[in-house]
Amino acid sequence: MERTTEGKRVGEVARATGLTVRTLHYYDEIGLLVPSGRSDHGHRLYSADDLARLYRISRLRTIGLTLQDIARALDGADTSLSSVVNRHIDQLDRQLAAGHRLRSRLAVLAGAMATRQAPALREFLDVLEGMTMVDSTVQRRIPVLVYADIEAAHGYLTEVLGLEAGRLDRDGDGVVVHGEVTAGDGVIWLHRVAPEFGLDSPRNTGVETAGLSVVVDDVDAHYRRAKELGAEIRYEPQDMPYGVREYGLRDLEQRLWSVMTPLD
């Protein structure tokens, strides 16, 4: 490490980035971000390249990657950024699955409590303990929707319904054969029409045998925006007897979507 008068001192970097001096020292200790120079008094000095690396570290931290994975990705070790991200997705899927299972158990317990007097604390804890003894081998559910034009459906679902855009995979001719969108707590796969599996779009068949509902913060605001964007509204927002305010629309291939907000 060379002695120099050039570069930003650790305090300056901390103030500019919002990180703590302790965090920057730790990055140095683990070799994630080692400042290029030292002053004559031994103070860390960060070059422009160091700051560029820090920016990349901060960006990768925002998607939840571990510091170890970030170091591997930036240093080009025996892994690629793609494999790091895919491994992180798998980890998040396992966490989501565990959260869904816990929610299901609590929902069952809440339903039981609603039909009779609330149990004593000891009884409540006994029920929770019993729940931990039973676990499902099913780790995750992925709804699959069939579309003749996956790319167009992907654009519509993200723009009009407000779902989060995910990956689009193309074949050798550049045609999209698989797509993904995220609706709140789970991913939805967009599948190609596949006669060999009996999979077709409602646009082609004229009927559909399944639908999806999405929960939003403000169903009326969602309805107004969808209508402004030219969505085909199937029914307008209305309070339903099952505790939600809901409206329905059809997407580009005539699949029915229900959009709802729980009633207070």
PDB file of C-alpha atoms in Angstrom:
ATOM      1  CA  MET A   1       0.000   0.000   0.000  1.00  0.00           C
ATOM      2  CA  GLU A   2       1.589   3.233  -1.130  1.00  0.00           C
ATOM      3  CA  ARG A   3       2.036   6.402   0.883  1.00  0.00           C
ATOM      4  CA  THR A   4       0.173   9.247  -0.779  1.00  0.00           C
ATOM      5  CA  THR A   5      -1.646  12.478  -0.183  1.00  0.00           C
ATOM      6  CA  GLU A   6      -4.278  11.676  -2.811  1.00  0.00           C
ATOM      7  CA  GLY A   7      -7.668  10.226  -2.022  1.00  0.00           C
ATOM      8  CA  LYS A   8     -10.557  10.528   0.420  1.00  0.00           C
ATOM      9  CA  ARG A   9     -10.101   9.813   4.103  1.00  0.00           C
ATOM     10  CA  VAL A  10     -12.362   7.309   5.792  1.00  0.00           C
ATOM     11  CA  GLY A  11     -14.368   9.972   7.587  1.00  0.00           C
ATOM     12  CA  GLU A  12     -15.077  11.786   4.325  1.00  0.00           C
ATOM     13  CA  VAL A  13     -16.197   8.559   2.662  1.00  0.00           C
ATOM     14  CA  ALA A  14     -18.432   7.719   5.615  1.00  0.00           C
ATOM     15  CA  ARG A  15     -20.136  11.119   5.518  1.00  0.00           C
ATOM     16  CA  ALA A  16     -20.611  10.977   1.746  1.00  0.00           C
ATOM     17  CA  THR A  17     -22.071   7.458   1.697  1.00  0.00           C
ATOM     18  CA  GLY A  18     -23.994   7.276   4.967  1.00  0.00           C
ATOM     19  CA  LEU A  19     -21.925   4.294   6.084  1.00  0.00           C
ATOM     20  CA  THR A  20     -20.193   4.269   9.432  1.00  0.00           C
ATOM     21  CA  VAL A  21     -16.449   4.450   9.877  1.00  0.00           C
ATOM     22  CA  ARG A  22     -16.674   1.112  11.679  1.00  0.00           C
ATOM     23  CA  THR A  23     -18.332  -0.460   8.599  1.00  0.00           C
ATOM     24  CA  LEU A  24     -15.572   0.819   6.313  1.00  0.00           C
ATOM     25  CA  HIS A  25     -12.937  -0.475   8.712  1.00  0.00           C
ATOM     26  CA  TYR A  26     -14.661  -3.860   8.693  1.00  0.00           C
ATOM     27  CA  TYR A  27     -14.747  -3.929   4.888  1.00  0.00           C
ATOM     28  CA  ASP A  28     -10.995  -3.316   5.000  1.00  0.00           C
ATOM     29  CA  GLU A  29     -10.406  -6.056   7.591  1.00  0.00           C
ATOM     30  CA  ILE A  30     -12.206  -8.728   5.546  1.00  0.00           C
ATOM     31  CA  GLY A  31     -10.591  -7.628   2.292  1.00  0.00           C
ATOM     32  CA  LEU A  32     -13.836  -6.490   0.667  1.00  0.00           C
ATOM     33  CA  LEU A  33     -12.724  -2.883   0.231  1.00  0.00           C
ATOM     34  CA  VAL A  34      -9.070  -2.237   0.957  1.00  0.00           C
ATOM     35  CA  PRO A  35      -8.098   1.433   0.474  1.00  0.00           C
ATOM     36  CA  SER A  36      -5.376   1.898  -2.089  1.00  0.00           C
ATOM     37  CA  GLY A  37      -3.271   4.287  -0.092  1.00  0.00           C
ATOM     38  CA  ARG A  38      -2.219   5.549   3.303  1.00  0.00           C
ATOM     39  CA  SER A  39      -1.273   9.026   4.376  1.00  0.00           C
ATOM     40  CA  ASP A  40       2.062   9.765   6.010  1.00  0.00           C
ATOM     41  CA  HIS A  41       0.257   9.418   9.329  1.00  0.00           C
ATOM     42  CA  GLY A  42      -1.189   6.018   8.407  1.00  0.00           C
ATOM     43  CA  HIS A  43      -4.749   7.141   7.649  1.00  0.00           C
ATOM     44  CA  ARG A  44      -6.724   5.177   5.053  1.00  0.00           C
ATOM     45  CA  LEU A  45      -7.083   6.979   1.724  1.00  0.00           C
ATOM     46  CA  TYR A  46      -9.656   5.859  -0.866  1.00  0.00           C
ATOM     47  CA  SER A  47      -8.982   6.372  -4.566  1.00  0.00           C
ATOM     48  CA  ALA A  48     -11.583   6.896  -7.296  1.00  0.00           C
ATOM     49  CA  ASP A  49     -11.393   3.174  -8.107  1.00  0.00           C
ATOM     50  CA  ASP A  50     -11.959   2.338  -4.437  1.00  0.00           C
ATOM     51  CA  LEU A  51     -15.050   4.533  -4.373  1.00  0.00           C
ATOM     52  CA  ALA A  52     -16.353   2.898  -7.554  1.00  0.00           C
ATOM     53  CA  ARG A  53     -15.963  -0.499  -5.897  1.00  0.00           C
ATOM     54  CA  LEU A  54     -17.771   0.778  -2.800  1.00  0.00           C
ATOM     55  CA  TYR A  55     -20.644   1.914  -4.999  1.00  0.00           C
ATOM     56  CA  ARG A  56     -20.910  -1.583  -6.498  1.00  0.00           C
ATOM     57  CA  ILE A  57     -20.830  -3.118  -3.032  1.00  0.00           C
ATOM     58  CA  SER A  58     -23.647  -0.839  -1.884  1.00  0.00           C
ATOM     59  CA  ARG A  59     -25.773  -1.665  -4.932  1.00  0.00           C
ATOM     60  CA  LEU A  60     -25.347  -5.411  -4.438  1.00  0.00           C
ATOM     61  CA  ARG A  61     -26.175  -5.051  -0.741  1.00  0.00           C
ATOM     62  CA  THR A  62     -29.556  -3.565  -1.648  1.00  0.00           C
ATOM     63  CA  ILE A  63     -30.645  -6.929  -3.110  1.00  0.00           C
ATOM     64  CA  GLY A  64     -29.590  -8.764   0.021  1.00  0.00           C
ATOM     65  CA  LEU A  65     -26.378 -10.455  -1.106  1.00  0.00           C
ATOM     66  CA  THR A  66     -23.967 -11.421   1.647  1.00  0.00           C
ATOM     67  CA  LEU A  67     -20.611  -9.692   1.882  1.00  0.00           C
ATOM     68  CA  GLN A  68     -18.929 -12.986   0.998  1.00  0.00           C
ATOM     69  CA  ASP A  69     -21.004 -13.363  -2.167  1.00  0.00           C
ATOM     70  CA  ILE A  70     -20.356  -9.740  -3.102  1.00  0.00           C
ATOM     71  CA  ALA A  71     -16.606 -10.254  -2.748  1.00  0.00           C
ATOM     72  CA  ARG A  72     -16.752 -13.353  -4.947  1.00  0.00           C
ATOM     73  CA  ALA A  73     -18.799 -11.572  -7.589  1.00  0.00           C
ATOM     74  CA  LEU A  74     -16.585  -8.477  -7.693  1.00  0.00           C
ATOM     75  CA  ASP A  75     -13.309 -10.376  -7.631  1.00  0.00           C
ATOM     76  CA  GLY A  76     -14.345 -12.867 -10.306  1.00  0.00           C
ATOM     77  CA  ALA A  77     -13.703 -15.901  -8.139  1.00  0.00           C
ATOM     78  CA  ASP A  78     -14.934 -19.400  -9.003  1.00  0.00           C
ATOM     79  CA  THR A  79     -18.461 -18.140  -9.386  1.00  0.00           C
ATOM     80  CA  SER A  80     -20.429 -15.663 -11.477  1.00  0.00           C
ATOM     81  CA  LEU A  81     -22.831 -12.929 -10.487  1.00  0.00           C
ATOM     82  CA  SER A  82     -25.582 -14.969 -12.096  1.00  0.00           C
ATOM     83  CA  SER A  83     -24.935 -17.978  -9.865  1.00  0.00           C
ATOM     84  CA  VAL A  84     -24.689 -15.729  -6.795  1.00  0.00           C
ATOM     85  CA  VAL A  85     -28.036 -14.104  -7.565  1.00  0.00           C
ATOM     86  CA  ASN A  86     -29.713 -17.445  -8.319  1.00  0.00           C
ATOM     87  CA  ARG A  87     -28.435 -18.870  -5.039  1.00  0.00           C
ATOM     88  CA  HIS A  88     -29.817 -15.846  -3.226  1.00  0.00           C
ATOM     89  CA  ILE A  89     -33.193 -16.328  -4.947  1.00  0.00           C
ATOM     90  CA  ASP A  90     -33.272 -19.933  -3.712  1.00  0.00           C
ATOM     91  CA  GLN A  91     -32.561 -18.759  -0.190  1.00  0.00           C
ATOM     92  CA  LEU A  92     -35.331 -16.156  -0.337  1.00  0.00           C
ATOM     93  CA  ASP A  93     -37.748 -18.769  -1.693  1.00  0.00           C
ATOM     94  CA  ARG A  94     -37.048 -20.991   1.306  1.00  0.00           C
ATOM     95  CA  GLN A  95     -37.629 -18.065   3.665  1.00  0.00           C
ATOM     96  CA  LEU A  96     -40.901 -17.178   1.941  1.00  0.00           C
ATOM     97  CA  ALA A  97     -42.045 -20.785   2.085  1.00  0.00           C
ATOM     98  CA  ALA A  98     -41.362 -20.918   5.821  1.00  0.00           C
ATOM     99  CA  GLY A  99     -43.296 -17.681   6.286  1.00  0.00           C
ATOM    100  CA  HIS A 100     -46.256 -19.036   4.317  1.00  0.00           C
ATOM    101  CA  ARG A 101     -46.352 -22.201   6.403  1.00  0.00           C
ATOM    102  CA  LEU A 102     -46.283 -20.199   9.624  1.00  0.00           C
ATOM    103  CA  ARG A 103     -49.062 -17.943   8.354  1.00  0.00           C
ATOM    104  CA  SER A 104     -51.223 -20.925   7.432  1.00  0.00           C
ATOM    105  CA  ARG A 105     -50.825 -22.402  10.903  1.00  0.00           C
ATOM    106  CA  LEU A 106     -51.642 -19.117  12.584  1.00  0.00           C
ATOM    107  CA  ALA A 107     -54.695 -18.676  10.336  1.00  0.00           C
ATOM    108  CA  VAL A 108     -55.993 -22.091  11.413  1.00  0.00           C
ATOM    109  CA  LEU A 109     -55.419 -21.167  15.032  1.00  0.00           C
ATOM    110  CA  ALA A 110     -57.127 -17.779  14.597  1.00  0.00           C
ATOM    111  CA  GLY A 111     -60.144 -19.494  13.028  1.00  0.00           C
ATOM    112  CA  ALA A 112     -60.396 -21.886  15.931  1.00  0.00           C
ATOM    113  CA  MET A 113     -60.134 -19.041  18.408  1.00  0.00           C
ATOM    114  CA  ALA A 114     -62.885 -17.114  16.620  1.00  0.00           C
ATOM    115  CA  THR A 115     -65.396 -19.925  17.175  1.00  0.00           C
ATOM    116  CA  ARG A 116     -64.934 -20.127  20.918  1.00  0.00           C
ATOM    117  CA  GLN A 117     -63.444 -18.286  23.865  1.00  0.00           C
ATOM    118  CA  ALA A 118     -59.767 -17.472  23.486  1.00  0.00           C
ATOM    119  CA  PRO A 119     -57.625 -20.244  24.999  1.00  0.00           C
ATOM    120  CA  ALA A 120     -55.470 -19.796  28.032  1.00  0.00           C
ATOM    121  CA  LEU A 121     -51.827 -19.011  27.399  1.00  0.00           C
ATOM    122  CA  ARG A 122     -50.729 -22.548  28.252  1.00  0.00           C
ATOM    123  CA  GLU A 123     -53.239 -24.061  25.822  1.00  0.00           C
ATOM    124  CA  PHE A 124     -52.198 -21.581  23.159  1.00  0.00           C
ATOM    125  CA  LEU A 125     -48.536 -22.505  23.564  1.00  0.00           C
ATOM    126  CA  ASP A 126     -49.408 -26.214  23.473  1.00  0.00           C
ATOM    127  CA  VAL A 127     -51.119 -25.686  20.119  1.00  0.00           C
ATOM    128  CA  LEU A 128     -48.133 -23.779  18.742  1.00  0.00           C
ATOM    129  CA  GLU A 129     -45.757 -26.469  19.937  1.00  0.00           C
ATOM    130  CA  GLY A 130     -47.877 -29.107  18.234  1.00  0.00           C
ATOM    131  CA  MET A 131     -47.721 -27.129  15.011  1.00  0.00           C
ATOM    132  CA  THR A 132     -43.933 -27.203  15.012  1.00  0.00           C
ATOM    133  CA  MET A 133     -44.041 -31.006  15.052  1.00  0.00           C
ATOM    134  CA  VAL A 134     -45.866 -31.177  11.736  1.00  0.00           C
ATOM    135  CA  ASP A 135     -44.158 -29.811   8.656  1.00  0.00           C
ATOM    136  CA  SER A 136     -44.959 -30.014   4.986  1.00  0.00           C
ATOM    137  CA  THR A 137     -42.624 -31.460   2.398  1.00  0.00           C
ATOM    138  CA  VAL A 138     -44.008 -28.898  -0.056  1.00  0.00           C
ATOM    139  CA  GLN A 139     -41.671 -25.920   0.034  1.00  0.00           C
ATOM    140  CA  ARG A 140     -43.215 -23.542  -2.468  1.00  0.00           C
ATOM    141  CA  ARG A 141     -46.148 -23.014  -4.818  1.00  0.00           C
ATOM    142  CA  ILE A 142     -45.754 -21.403  -8.239  1.00  0.00           C
ATOM    143  CA  PRO A 143     -48.909 -20.494 -10.196  1.00  0.00           C
ATOM    144  CA  VAL A 144     -48.448 -21.077 -13.923  1.00  0.00           C
ATOM    145  CA  LEU A 145     -50.466 -19.104 -16.486  1.00  0.00           C
ATOM    146  CA  VAL A 146     -50.476 -20.000 -20.170  1.00  0.00           C
ATOM    147  CA  TYR A 147     -50.154 -17.251 -22.787  1.00  0.00           C
ATOM    148  CA  ALA A 148     -49.848 -17.325 -26.562  1.00  0.00           C
ATOM    149  CA  ASP A 149     -47.775 -14.131 -26.432  1.00  0.00           C
ATOM    150  CA  ILE A 150     -45.744 -14.242 -23.238  1.00  0.00           C
ATOM    151  CA  GLU A 151     -43.865 -11.017 -23.917  1.00  0.00           C
ATOM    152  CA  ALA A 152     -47.038  -8.990 -24.442  1.00  0.00           C
ATOM    153  CA  ALA A 153     -48.658 -10.567 -21.392  1.00  0.00           C
ATOM    154  CA  HIS A 154     -45.586  -9.759 -19.326  1.00  0.00           C
ATOM    155  CA  GLY A 155     -45.778  -6.100 -20.331  1.00  0.00           C
ATOM    156  CA  TYR A 156     -49.509  -5.886 -19.636  1.00  0.00           C
ATOM    157  CA  LEU A 157     -49.325  -7.524 -16.219  1.00  0.00           C
ATOM    158  CA  THR A 158     -46.554  -5.213 -15.084  1.00  0.00           C
ATOM    159  CA  GLU A 159     -47.988  -2.006 -16.538  1.00  0.00           C
ATOM    160  CA  VAL A 160     -51.710  -2.427 -15.905  1.00  0.00           C
ATOM    161  CA  LEU A 161     -51.900  -4.771 -12.928  1.00  0.00           C
ATOM    162  CA  GLY A 162     -48.763  -3.374 -11.330  1.00  0.00           C
ATOM    163  CA  LEU A 163     -47.017  -6.717 -10.883  1.00  0.00           C
ATOM    164  CA  GLU A 164     -43.246  -6.661 -10.605  1.00  0.00           C
ATOM    165  CA  ALA A 165     -41.373  -7.571 -13.773  1.00  0.00           C
ATOM    166  CA  GLY A 166     -39.228 -10.687 -13.661  1.00  0.00           C
ATOM    167  CA  ARG A 167     -37.177 -12.609 -16.174  1.00  0.00           C
ATOM    168  CA  LEU A 168     -37.958 -13.273 -19.826  1.00  0.00           C
ATOM    169  CA  ASP A 169     -36.244 -16.264 -21.452  1.00  0.00           C
ATOM    170  CA  ARG A 170     -35.973 -16.572 -25.235  1.00  0.00           C
ATOM    171  CA  ASP A 171     -35.262 -19.465 -27.563  1.00  0.00           C
ATOM    172  CA  GLY A 172     -32.649 -19.456 -30.324  1.00  0.00           C
ATOM    173  CA  ASP A 173     -34.969 -17.428 -32.567  1.00  0.00           C
ATOM    174  CA  GLY A 174     -35.495 -14.727 -29.938  1.00  0.00           C
ATOM    175  CA  VAL A 175     -39.052 -15.787 -29.108  1.00  0.00           C
ATOM    176  CA  VAL A 176     -39.974 -15.545 -25.430  1.00  0.00           C
ATOM    177  CA  VAL A 177     -40.757 -19.048 -24.138  1.00  0.00           C
ATOM    178  CA  HIS A 178     -40.846 -18.356 -20.402  1.00  0.00           C
ATOM    179  CA  GLY A 179     -41.636 -15.323 -18.300  1.00  0.00           C
ATOM    180  CA  GLU A 180     -41.946 -14.446 -14.633  1.00  0.00           C
ATOM    181  CA  VAL A 181     -43.738 -11.731 -12.688  1.00  0.00           C
ATOM    182  CA  THR A 182     -44.003 -11.253  -8.945  1.00  0.00           C
ATOM    183  CA  ALA A 183     -47.264 -10.511  -7.185  1.00  0.00           C
ATOM    184  CA  GLY A 184     -46.442  -9.384  -3.667  1.00  0.00           C
ATOM    185  CA  ASP A 185     -45.301 -12.505  -1.859  1.00  0.00           C
ATOM    186  CA  GLY A 186     -44.845 -14.921  -4.732  1.00  0.00           C
ATOM    187  CA  VAL A 187     -43.711 -15.431  -8.296  1.00  0.00           C
ATOM    188  CA  ILE A 188     -46.010 -16.342 -11.208  1.00  0.00           C
ATOM    189  CA  TRP A 189     -44.687 -18.210 -14.228  1.00  0.00           C
ATOM    190  CA  LEU A 190     -45.904 -17.357 -17.705  1.00  0.00           C
ATOM    191  CA  HIS A 191     -45.894 -20.530 -19.801  1.00  0.00           C
ATOM    192  CA  ARG A 192     -46.036 -20.987 -23.545  1.00  0.00           C
ATOM    193  CA  VAL A 193     -48.971 -22.642 -25.281  1.00  0.00           C
ATOM    194  CA  ALA A 194     -48.060 -26.331 -25.278  1.00  0.00           C
ATOM    195  CA  PRO A 195     -50.488 -28.680 -27.081  1.00  0.00           C
ATOM    196  CA  GLU A 196     -48.357 -31.647 -26.032  1.00  0.00           C
ATOM    197  CA  PHE A 197     -49.370 -30.935 -22.431  1.00  0.00           C
ATOM    198  CA  GLY A 198     -52.882 -29.731 -23.203  1.00  0.00           C
ATOM    199  CA  LEU A 199     -51.957 -26.159 -22.246  1.00  0.00           C
ATOM    200  CA  ASP A 200     -53.648 -23.297 -24.061  1.00  0.00           C
ATOM    201  CA  SER A 201     -54.628 -19.685 -23.606  1.00  0.00           C
ATOM    202  CA  PRO A 202     -58.218 -18.568 -22.851  1.00  0.00           C
ATOM    203  CA  ARG A 203     -57.898 -16.415 -25.961  1.00  0.00           C
ATOM    204  CA  ASN A 204     -57.731 -19.586 -28.043  1.00  0.00           C
ATOM    205  CA  THR A 205     -60.125 -21.789 -26.105  1.00  0.00           C
ATOM    206  CA  GLY A 206     -62.797 -19.208 -25.236  1.00  0.00           C
ATOM    207  CA  VAL A 207     -62.913 -20.492 -21.647  1.00  0.00           C
ATOM    208  CA  GLU A 208     -60.670 -20.645 -18.614  1.00  0.00           C
ATOM    209  CA  THR A 209     -60.745 -23.035 -15.701  1.00  0.00           C
ATOM    210  CA  ALA A 210     -58.786 -21.010 -13.156  1.00  0.00           C
ATOM    211  CA  GLY A 211     -58.166 -17.420 -12.130  1.00  0.00           C
ATOM    212  CA  LEU A 212     -56.007 -15.347  -9.851  1.00  0.00           C
ATOM    213  CA  SER A 213     -56.693 -12.630  -7.314  1.00  0.00           C
ATOM    214  CA  VAL A 214     -54.257  -9.963  -6.199  1.00  0.00           C
ATOM    215  CA  VAL A 215     -54.489  -7.875  -3.044  1.00  0.00           C
ATOM    216  CA  VAL A 216     -53.610  -4.168  -3.278  1.00  0.00           C
ATOM    217  CA  ASP A 217     -53.544  -1.252  -0.862  1.00  0.00           C
ATOM    218  CA  ASP A 218     -56.315   0.746  -2.557  1.00  0.00           C
ATOM    219  CA  VAL A 219     -58.571  -1.173  -4.921  1.00  0.00           C
ATOM    220  CA  ASP A 220     -60.430   1.934  -6.110  1.00  0.00           C
ATOM    221  CA  ALA A 221     -57.201   3.725  -7.066  1.00  0.00           C
ATOM    222  CA  HIS A 222     -56.024   0.581  -8.826  1.00  0.00           C
ATOM    223  CA  TYR A 223     -59.321   0.390 -10.713  1.00  0.00           C
ATOM    224  CA  ARG A 224     -59.118   4.003 -11.872  1.00  0.00           C
ATOM    225  CA  ARG A 225     -55.569   3.560 -13.134  1.00  0.00           C
ATOM    226  CA  ALA A 226     -56.373   0.306 -14.949  1.00  0.00           C
ATOM    227  CA  LYS A 227     -59.372   1.938 -16.586  1.00  0.00           C
ATOM    228  CA  GLU A 228     -57.280   4.911 -17.726  1.00  0.00           C
ATOM    229  CA  LEU A 229     -54.833   2.454 -19.302  1.00  0.00           C
ATOM    230  CA  GLY A 230     -57.631   0.884 -21.301  1.00  0.00           C
ATOM    231  CA  ALA A 231     -58.088  -2.334 -19.351  1.00  0.00           C
ATOM    232  CA  GLU A 232     -61.189  -4.401 -20.105  1.00  0.00           C
ATOM    233  CA  ILE A 233     -63.133  -4.041 -16.860  1.00  0.00           C
ATOM    234  CA  ARG A 234     -65.317  -7.063 -16.143  1.00  0.00           C
ATOM    235  CA  TYR A 235     -67.027  -5.609 -13.060  1.00  0.00           C
ATOM    236  CA  GLU A 236     -66.497  -2.426 -11.082  1.00  0.00           C
ATOM    237  CA  PRO A 237     -65.349  -2.191  -7.447  1.00  0.00           C
ATOM    238  CA  GLN A 238     -67.907  -3.502  -4.991  1.00  0.00           C
ATOM    239  CA  ASP A 239     -68.014  -4.731  -1.423  1.00  0.00           C
ATOM    240  CA  MET A 240     -68.204  -8.504  -1.318  1.00  0.00           C
ATOM    241  CA  PRO A 241     -69.842 -10.632   1.410  1.00  0.00           C
ATOM    242  CA  TYR A 242     -66.525 -12.423   1.976  1.00  0.00           C
ATOM    243  CA  GLY A 243     -64.834  -9.345   3.419  1.00  0.00           C
ATOM    244  CA  VAL A 244     -63.137  -7.616   0.493  1.00  0.00           C
ATOM    245  CA  ARG A 245     -63.785  -4.761  -1.897  1.00  0.00           C
ATOM    246  CA  GLU A 246     -63.091  -6.110  -5.345  1.00  0.00           C
ATOM    247  CA  TYR A 247     -63.216  -5.466  -9.073  1.00  0.00           C
ATOM    248  CA  GLY A 248     -62.428  -7.672 -12.042  1.00  0.00           C
ATOM    249  CA  LEU A 249     -60.653  -7.204 -15.359  1.00  0.00           C
ATOM    250  CA  ARG A 250     -59.573  -9.350 -18.264  1.00  0.00           C
ATOM    251  CA  ASP A 251     -56.032  -9.277 -19.590  1.00  0.00           C
ATOM    252  CA  LEU A 252     -54.876  -9.338 -23.201  1.00  0.00           C
ATOM    253  CA  GLU A 253     -55.736 -13.027 -23.574  1.00  0.00           C
ATOM    254  CA  GLN A 254     -59.083 -12.885 -21.768  1.00  0.00           C
ATOM    255  CA  ARG A 255     -57.929 -14.251 -18.430  1.00  0.00           C
ATOM    256  CA  LEU A 256     -59.995 -12.927 -15.532  1.00  0.00           C
ATOM    257  CA  TRP A 257     -58.153 -11.195 -12.707  1.00  0.00           C
ATOM    258  CA  SER A 258     -59.756 -10.133  -9.437  1.00  0.00           C
ATOM    259  CA  VAL A 259     -58.203  -7.169  -7.662  1.00  0.00           C
ATOM    260  CA  MET A 260     -59.169  -6.617  -4.045  1.00  0.00           C
ATOM    261  CA  THR A 261     -58.570  -4.837  -0.776  1.00  0.00           C
ATOM    262  CA  PRO A 262     -59.720  -6.318   2.566  1.00  0.00           C
ATOM    263  CA  LEU A 263     -62.569  -4.428   4.195  1.00  0.00           C
ATOM    264  CA  ASP A 264     -61.970  -3.019   7.672  1.00  0.00           C
TER     265      ASP A 264
END
